GROMACS .gro file of C-alpha atoms in nm:
model
  334
    1UNK     CA    1  -0.017   1.976  -1.669
    2UNK     CA    2   0.232   1.955  -1.382
    3UNK     CA    3   0.503   1.647  -1.387
    4UNK     CA    4   0.345   1.475  -1.086
    5UNK     CA    5   0.020   1.437  -1.266
    6UNK     CA    6   0.154   1.203  -1.526
    7UNK     CA    7   0.298   0.972  -1.293
    8UNK     CA    8   0.072   0.749  -1.052
    9UNK     CA    9   0.229   0.466  -0.898
   10UNK     CA   10  -0.069   0.402  -0.625
   11UNK     CA   11  -0.412   0.339  -0.668
   12UNK     CA   12  -0.685   0.185  -0.456
   13UNK     CA   13  -0.964   0.022  -0.641
   14UNK     CA   14  -1.281  -0.172  -0.530
   15UNK     CA   15  -1.317  -0.496  -0.716
   16UNK     CA   16  -1.645  -0.685  -0.748
   17UNK     CA   17  -1.635  -1.029  -0.943
   18UNK     CA   18  -1.949  -1.141  -1.125
   19UNK     CA   19  -2.206  -1.363  -0.951
   20UNK     CA   20  -2.232  -1.709  -1.066
   21UNK     CA   21  -2.559  -1.836  -1.273
   22UNK     CA   22  -2.855  -2.034  -1.133
   23UNK     CA   23  -2.838  -2.416  -1.258
   24UNK     CA   24  -3.166  -2.497  -1.442
   25UNK     CA   25  -3.419  -2.757  -1.282
   26UNK     CA   26  -3.583  -2.818  -1.605
   27UNK     CA   27  -3.750  -3.158  -1.698
   28UNK     CA   28  -3.732  -3.263  -2.061
   29UNK     CA   29  -4.128  -3.271  -2.213
   30UNK     CA   30  -4.172  -3.295  -2.609
   31UNK     CA   31  -4.443  -3.428  -2.821
   32UNK     CA   32  -4.313  -3.779  -2.796
   33UNK     CA   33  -4.160  -3.785  -2.434
   34UNK     CA   34  -4.394  -3.726  -2.152
   35UNK     CA   35  -4.168  -3.818  -1.878
   36UNK     CA   36  -3.778  -3.746  -2.018
   37UNK     CA   37  -3.623  -3.691  -1.682
   38UNK     CA   38  -3.418  -3.403  -1.596
   39UNK     CA   39  -3.215  -3.208  -1.829
   40UNK     CA   40  -3.132  -2.877  -1.643
   41UNK     CA   41  -2.777  -2.720  -1.750
   42UNK     CA   42  -2.522  -2.570  -1.517
   43UNK     CA   43  -2.490  -2.187  -1.463
   44UNK     CA   44  -2.226  -1.978  -1.604
   45UNK     CA   45  -1.926  -1.888  -1.378
   46UNK     CA   46  -1.909  -1.513  -1.290
   47UNK     CA   47  -1.662  -1.280  -1.445
   48UNK     CA   48  -1.296  -1.270  -1.282
   49UNK     CA   49  -1.136  -0.920  -1.253
   50UNK     CA   50  -0.770  -0.993  -1.390
   51UNK     CA   51  -0.458  -0.789  -1.356
   52UNK     CA   52  -0.222  -0.822  -1.669
   53UNK     CA   53   0.110  -0.699  -1.730
   54UNK     CA   54   0.187  -0.439  -2.022
   55UNK     CA   55   0.549  -0.386  -2.100
   56UNK     CA   56   0.443  -0.038  -2.279
   57UNK     CA   57   0.308   0.107  -1.964
   58UNK     CA   58   0.525   0.260  -1.661
   59UNK     CA   59   0.248   0.451  -1.511
   60UNK     CA   60  -0.090   0.376  -1.347
   61UNK     CA   61  -0.263   0.714  -1.433
   62UNK     CA   62  -0.538   0.527  -1.636
   63UNK     CA   63  -0.658   0.380  -1.334
   64UNK     CA   64  -0.634   0.680  -1.121
   65UNK     CA   65  -0.983   0.766  -1.159
   66UNK     CA   66  -1.144   0.438  -1.185
   67UNK     CA   67  -1.246   0.334  -0.827
   68UNK     CA   68  -1.450   0.081  -0.919
   69UNK     CA   69  -1.463  -0.245  -1.134
   70UNK     CA   70  -1.734  -0.463  -1.207
   71UNK     CA   71  -1.723  -0.775  -1.381
   72UNK     CA   72  -2.021  -0.950  -1.542
   73UNK     CA   73  -2.237  -1.222  -1.392
   74UNK     CA   74  -2.271  -1.575  -1.536
   75UNK     CA   75  -2.608  -1.673  -1.743
   76UNK     CA   76  -2.847  -1.902  -1.589
   77UNK     CA   77  -2.855  -2.254  -1.698
   78UNK     CA   78  -3.147  -2.379  -1.954
   79UNK     CA   79  -3.298  -2.675  -2.086
   80UNK     CA   80  -3.131  -2.957  -2.316
   81UNK     CA   81  -2.824  -2.944  -2.079
   82UNK     CA   82  -2.750  -2.608  -2.181
   83UNK     CA   83  -2.496  -2.407  -1.974
   84UNK     CA   84  -2.519  -2.048  -1.879
   85UNK     CA   85  -2.261  -1.800  -2.039
   86UNK     CA   86  -1.956  -1.705  -1.905
   87UNK     CA   87  -1.978  -1.383  -1.696
   88UNK     CA   88  -1.769  -1.075  -1.849
   89UNK     CA   89  -1.394  -1.059  -1.730
   90UNK     CA   90  -1.242  -0.720  -1.660
   91UNK     CA   91  -0.902  -0.663  -1.711
   92UNK     CA   92  -0.670  -0.437  -1.587
   93UNK     CA   93  -0.341  -0.381  -1.770
   94UNK     CA   94  -0.057  -0.262  -1.535
   95UNK     CA   95   0.306  -0.187  -1.541
   96UNK     CA   96   0.577  -0.415  -1.464
   97UNK     CA   97   0.677  -0.434  -1.127
   98UNK     CA   98   0.312  -0.358  -0.987
   99UNK     CA   99   0.240  -0.536  -0.639
  100UNK     CA  100  -0.165  -0.628  -0.559
  101UNK     CA  101  -0.230  -0.602  -0.203
  102UNK     CA  102  -0.537  -0.642   0.037
  103UNK     CA  103  -0.627  -0.303   0.135
  104UNK     CA  104  -0.750  -0.392   0.470
  105UNK     CA  105  -0.436  -0.644   0.608
  106UNK     CA  106  -0.176  -0.511   0.354
  107UNK     CA  107  -0.085  -0.862   0.230
  108UNK     CA  108   0.083  -0.925  -0.082
  109UNK     CA  109  -0.170  -1.110  -0.337
  110UNK     CA  110   0.060  -1.148  -0.611
  111UNK     CA  111   0.348  -0.957  -0.840
  112UNK     CA  112   0.333  -0.878  -1.223
  113UNK     CA  113   0.709  -0.889  -1.360
  114UNK     CA  114   0.643  -1.020  -1.724
  115UNK     CA  115   0.497  -0.906  -2.022
  116UNK     CA  116   0.141  -1.048  -2.073
  117UNK     CA  117   0.145  -1.233  -1.764
  118UNK     CA  118  -0.221  -1.234  -1.580
  119UNK     CA  119  -0.321  -1.309  -1.218
  120UNK     CA  120  -0.690  -1.313  -1.081
  121UNK     CA  121  -0.747  -1.037  -0.877
  122UNK     CA  122  -1.091  -1.134  -0.784
  123UNK     CA  123  -1.223  -1.447  -0.884
  124UNK     CA  124  -1.619  -1.490  -1.008
  125UNK     CA  125  -1.858  -1.698  -0.853
  126UNK     CA  126  -1.911  -2.068  -0.939
  127UNK     CA  127  -2.207  -2.128  -1.147
  128UNK     CA  128  -2.497  -2.362  -1.016
  129UNK     CA  129  -2.526  -2.712  -1.088
  130UNK     CA  130  -2.842  -2.807  -1.295
  131UNK     CA  131  -3.089  -3.108  -1.164
  132UNK     CA  132  -2.944  -3.356  -1.416
  133UNK     CA  133  -2.619  -3.377  -1.165
  134UNK     CA  134  -2.862  -3.507  -0.901
  135UNK     CA  135  -3.063  -3.758  -1.042
  136UNK     CA  136  -3.015  -4.105  -0.916
  137UNK     CA  137  -3.192  -4.431  -0.891
  138UNK     CA  138  -3.420  -4.335  -0.592
  139UNK     CA  139  -3.440  -4.004  -0.719
  140UNK     CA  140  -3.509  -3.993  -1.067
  141UNK     CA  141  -3.704  -3.675  -1.126
  142UNK     CA  142  -3.497  -3.430  -0.885
  143UNK     CA  143  -3.682  -3.067  -0.922
  144UNK     CA  144  -3.425  -2.852  -0.765
  145UNK     CA  145  -3.084  -2.722  -0.853
  146UNK     CA  146  -2.786  -2.493  -0.715
  147UNK     CA  147  -2.835  -2.161  -0.699
  148UNK     CA  148  -2.509  -1.956  -0.850
  149UNK     CA  149  -2.231  -1.844  -0.589
  150UNK     CA  150  -2.206  -1.516  -0.526
  151UNK     CA  151  -1.931  -1.295  -0.680
  152UNK     CA  152  -1.650  -1.107  -0.433
  153UNK     CA  153  -1.626  -0.746  -0.365
  154UNK     CA  154  -1.262  -0.655  -0.212
  155UNK     CA  155  -1.086  -0.313  -0.199
  156UNK     CA  156  -0.714  -0.387  -0.305
  157UNK     CA  157  -0.431  -0.174  -0.356
  158UNK     CA  158  -0.213  -0.190  -0.694
  159UNK     CA  159   0.124  -0.030  -0.601
  160UNK     CA  160   0.412  -0.008  -0.864
  161UNK     CA  161   0.771  -0.039  -0.797
  162UNK     CA  162   1.002   0.033  -1.085
  163UNK     CA  163   1.206  -0.219  -1.261
  164UNK     CA  164   1.531  -0.099  -1.372
  165UNK     CA  165   1.898  -0.248  -1.376
  166UNK     CA  166   2.059   0.076  -1.202
  167UNK     CA  167   1.868   0.301  -0.953
  168UNK     CA  168   2.052   0.667  -0.886
  169UNK     CA  169   2.043   0.754  -0.497
  170UNK     CA  170   2.152   1.074  -0.393
  171UNK     CA  171   2.063   1.394  -0.230
  172UNK     CA  172   1.870   1.699  -0.423
  173UNK     CA  173   2.088   1.868  -0.696
  174UNK     CA  174   2.328   1.557  -0.707
  175UNK     CA  175   2.318   1.578  -1.088
  176UNK     CA  176   2.100   1.259  -1.083
  177UNK     CA  177   1.874   1.394  -1.368
  178UNK     CA  178   2.147   1.589  -1.558
  179UNK     CA  179   2.341   1.246  -1.578
  180UNK     CA  180   2.024   1.050  -1.714
  181UNK     CA  181   1.949   1.311  -1.979
  182UNK     CA  182   2.329   1.276  -2.082
  183UNK     CA  183   2.363   0.908  -2.113
  184UNK     CA  184   1.973   0.823  -2.240
  185UNK     CA  185   1.703   0.995  -2.452
  186UNK     CA  186   1.539   1.102  -2.128
  187UNK     CA  187   1.434   1.424  -2.052
  188UNK     CA  188   1.376   1.470  -1.685
  189UNK     CA  189   1.374   1.836  -1.557
  190UNK     CA  190   1.630   1.958  -1.427
  191UNK     CA  191   1.666   2.303  -1.260
  192UNK     CA  192   1.864   2.466  -0.962
  193UNK     CA  193   1.659   2.415  -0.690
  194UNK     CA  194   1.575   2.111  -0.451
  195UNK     CA  195   1.338   1.834  -0.539
  196UNK     CA  196   1.347   1.916  -0.905
  197UNK     CA  197   1.260   1.567  -0.976
  198UNK     CA  198   0.920   1.501  -0.847
  199UNK     CA  199   0.868   1.138  -0.990
  200UNK     CA  200   1.074   0.879  -1.098
  201UNK     CA  201   1.238   0.884  -1.459
  202UNK     CA  202   1.344   0.577  -1.661
  203UNK     CA  203   1.596   0.604  -1.944
  204UNK     CA  204   1.784   0.347  -2.181
  205UNK     CA  205   2.162   0.383  -2.138
  206UNK     CA  206   2.320   0.246  -2.448
  207UNK     CA  207   2.671   0.077  -2.398
  208UNK     CA  208   2.909  -0.124  -2.603
  209UNK     CA  209   2.864  -0.332  -2.878
  210UNK     CA  210   2.496  -0.229  -2.911
  211UNK     CA  211   2.448  -0.369  -2.525
  212UNK     CA  212   2.194  -0.133  -2.301
  213UNK     CA  213   2.068  -0.114  -1.983
  214UNK     CA  214   1.774   0.077  -1.795
  215UNK     CA  215   1.834   0.369  -1.554
  216UNK     CA  216   1.577   0.516  -1.332
  217UNK     CA  217   1.621   0.865  -1.187
  218UNK     CA  218   1.463   0.842  -0.831
  219UNK     CA  219   1.339   1.176  -0.662
  220UNK     CA  220   1.615   1.274  -0.399
  221UNK     CA  221   1.674   1.151  -0.065
  222UNK     CA  222   1.726   1.375   0.245
  223UNK     CA  223   1.796   1.276   0.609
  224UNK     CA  224   1.540   1.145   0.752
  225UNK     CA  225   1.353   0.995   0.420
  226UNK     CA  226   1.299   0.689   0.606
  227UNK     CA  227   1.086   0.828   0.884
  228UNK     CA  228   0.866   1.027   0.642
  229UNK     CA  229   1.048   1.345   0.561
  230UNK     CA  230   1.080   1.518   0.216
  231UNK     CA  231   0.986   1.327  -0.093
  232UNK     CA  232   1.212   1.050  -0.054
  233UNK     CA  233   1.008   0.856   0.140
  234UNK     CA  234   0.733   0.794  -0.090
  235UNK     CA  235   0.961   0.682  -0.362
  236UNK     CA  236   1.238   0.465  -0.151
  237UNK     CA  237   1.008   0.149  -0.253
  238UNK     CA  238   1.128   0.196  -0.602
  239UNK     CA  239   1.467   0.143  -0.522
  240UNK     CA  240   1.384  -0.196  -0.411
  241UNK     CA  241   1.342  -0.324  -0.767
  242UNK     CA  242   1.671  -0.182  -0.905
  243UNK     CA  243   1.942  -0.437  -0.957
  244UNK     CA  244   2.241  -0.192  -0.887
  245UNK     CA  245   2.238   0.110  -0.678
  246UNK     CA  246   2.431   0.413  -0.796
  247UNK     CA  247   2.527   0.661  -0.544
  248UNK     CA  248   2.580   0.988  -0.649
  249UNK     CA  249   2.775   1.260  -0.437
  250UNK     CA  250   2.840   1.634  -0.580
  251UNK     CA  251   3.203   1.737  -0.573
  252UNK     CA  252   3.060   2.045  -0.399
  253UNK     CA  253   2.956   1.893  -0.074
  254UNK     CA  254   2.955   2.037   0.251
  255UNK     CA  255   3.027   1.717   0.406
  256UNK     CA  256   3.299   1.451   0.319
  257UNK     CA  257   3.242   1.211   0.067
  258UNK     CA  258   3.207   0.900   0.351
  259UNK     CA  259   2.992   1.131   0.544
  260UNK     CA  260   2.716   1.170   0.295
  261UNK     CA  261   2.776   0.821   0.167
  262UNK     CA  262   2.688   0.698   0.505
  263UNK     CA  263   2.390   0.940   0.554
  264UNK     CA  264   2.259   0.797   0.226
  265UNK     CA  265   2.348   0.436   0.314
  266UNK     CA  266   2.169   0.471   0.674
  267UNK     CA  267   1.831   0.610   0.520
  268UNK     CA  268   1.820   0.288   0.268
  269UNK     CA  269   1.896   0.046   0.582
  270UNK     CA  270   1.650   0.206   0.803
  271UNK     CA  271   1.370   0.184   0.514
  272UNK     CA  272   1.451  -0.161   0.429
  273UNK     CA  273   1.793  -0.346   0.559
  274UNK     CA  274   1.792  -0.594   0.253
  275UNK     CA  275   1.865  -0.258   0.045
  276UNK     CA  276   2.225  -0.232   0.177
  277UNK     CA  277   2.306  -0.605   0.015
  278UNK     CA  278   2.244  -0.467  -0.362
  279UNK     CA  279   2.532  -0.401  -0.530
  280UNK     CA  280   2.683  -0.050  -0.527
  281UNK     CA  281   2.886   0.199  -0.733
  282UNK     CA  282   2.983   0.554  -0.611
  283UNK     CA  283   2.968   0.815  -0.890
  284UNK     CA  284   3.172   1.182  -0.743
  285UNK     CA  285   2.965   1.429  -0.992
  286UNK     CA  286   3.073   1.775  -1.092
  287UNK     CA  287   3.424   1.688  -1.090
  288UNK     CA  288   3.512   1.941  -1.361
  289UNK     CA  289   3.502   2.185  -1.057
  290UNK     CA  290   3.790   2.001  -0.916
  291UNK     CA  291   4.191   2.068  -0.989
  292UNK     CA  292   4.434   1.797  -0.990
  293UNK     CA  293   4.543   1.874  -0.608
  294UNK     CA  294   4.178   1.880  -0.531
  295UNK     CA  295   4.070   1.549  -0.707
  296UNK     CA  296   4.380   1.368  -0.519
  297UNK     CA  297   4.249   1.484  -0.177
  298UNK     CA  298   3.905   1.373  -0.277
  299UNK     CA  299   3.998   1.015  -0.365
  300UNK     CA  300   4.164   0.971  -0.016
  301UNK     CA  301   3.802   1.029   0.118
  302UNK     CA  302   3.647   0.778  -0.091
  303UNK     CA  303   3.471   0.455   0.110
  304UNK     CA  304   3.680   0.149   0.070
  305UNK     CA  305   3.411  -0.089   0.016
  306UNK     CA  306   3.245   0.021  -0.315
  307UNK     CA  307   3.366   0.099  -0.660
  308UNK     CA  308   3.412   0.450  -0.722
  309UNK     CA  309   3.498   0.706  -1.032
  310UNK     CA  310   3.518   1.074  -1.067
  311UNK     CA  311   3.236   1.252  -1.342
  312UNK     CA  312   3.115   1.538  -1.527
  313UNK     CA  313   2.788   1.498  -1.691
  314UNK     CA  314   2.820   1.845  -1.845
  315UNK     CA  315   3.183   1.814  -1.959
  316UNK     CA  316   3.127   1.458  -2.059
  317UNK     CA  317   3.391   1.344  -1.826
  318UNK     CA  318   3.417   0.987  -1.695
  319UNK     CA  319   3.089   0.867  -1.844
  320UNK     CA  320   3.217   0.576  -2.016
  321UNK     CA  321   3.440   0.457  -1.689
  322UNK     CA  322   3.095   0.482  -1.543
  323UNK     CA  323   2.926   0.270  -1.752
  324UNK     CA  324   3.167   0.015  -1.713
  325UNK     CA  325   3.149  -0.026  -1.379
  326UNK     CA  326   2.772  -0.026  -1.396
  327UNK     CA  327   2.786  -0.312  -1.674
  328UNK     CA  328   3.040  -0.495  -1.439
  329UNK     CA  329   2.831  -0.460  -1.136
  330UNK     CA  330   2.484  -0.580  -1.308
  331UNK     CA  331   2.624  -0.877  -1.496
  332UNK     CA  332   2.841  -1.007  -1.178
  333UNK     CA  333   2.738  -1.337  -1.081
  334UNK     CA  334   2.522  -1.377  -0.766
   0.00000   0.00000   0.00000
């Protein structure tokens, strides 16, 4: 199975809620009572389609081939004021960070951010009222009741935006996957070719005093990604939910550090201007390739408006200093 087939961050589902049950128009009769009057019960509510957050999920693979979700219908009311049964609810479990949208308008319906949080995606039809509700001094034997309300059928989009403390931003082969594999237990695919990372990867990074934070490796961005080039455009939305952005630039880049940083920053701003207001940290990777003279020269090229450090994931160089910088930015007061 390919790497991409295990990660699904977008599904389109047709959700149909249940019809409400009809109310009863029953009139009470028994061996002792000839004209007992109306005693018809209410119809049951139709089933909802409900979305529930599950912290143990990180992909919507289980929903990929489930195109139609149909909730149960409510039961009809009965005699002796008996209410009809409530329709069966359909519950869709999703990862935290999932957004539900109307497929036609693109309008955001709600967002799931907490474990166990539930939201109604499509509400079921109301049950009809029985004839008992319509009795009065002038209409003592109503022989009618309400029909149940019909359920709704709506196409919805469920879209995942990964929730993480730190998101890695950089060009392909900047060393993002290598860093994640060294500082966490994650095992992303690592190879010497562009777009090795085809899907986002998450890892838990251990810090001092048993503290930890979540790091997300996003597929590499290229120049023009905000306009749909490369793989970056599809996954740029995952960067929106990261508290801190870690820009990674390799020491062997063909551009200056400032030029490469500006290109990355511009792609984020083109996609969503709010991203440039997130806390940022710069890490120059593969610094084990630099001697003291080159290192001093490259320090002069660093952008002035961002905390920066030099690291080497392979040589385990500068990683603790990088964690200190990231932890400081994660916990910086807003």
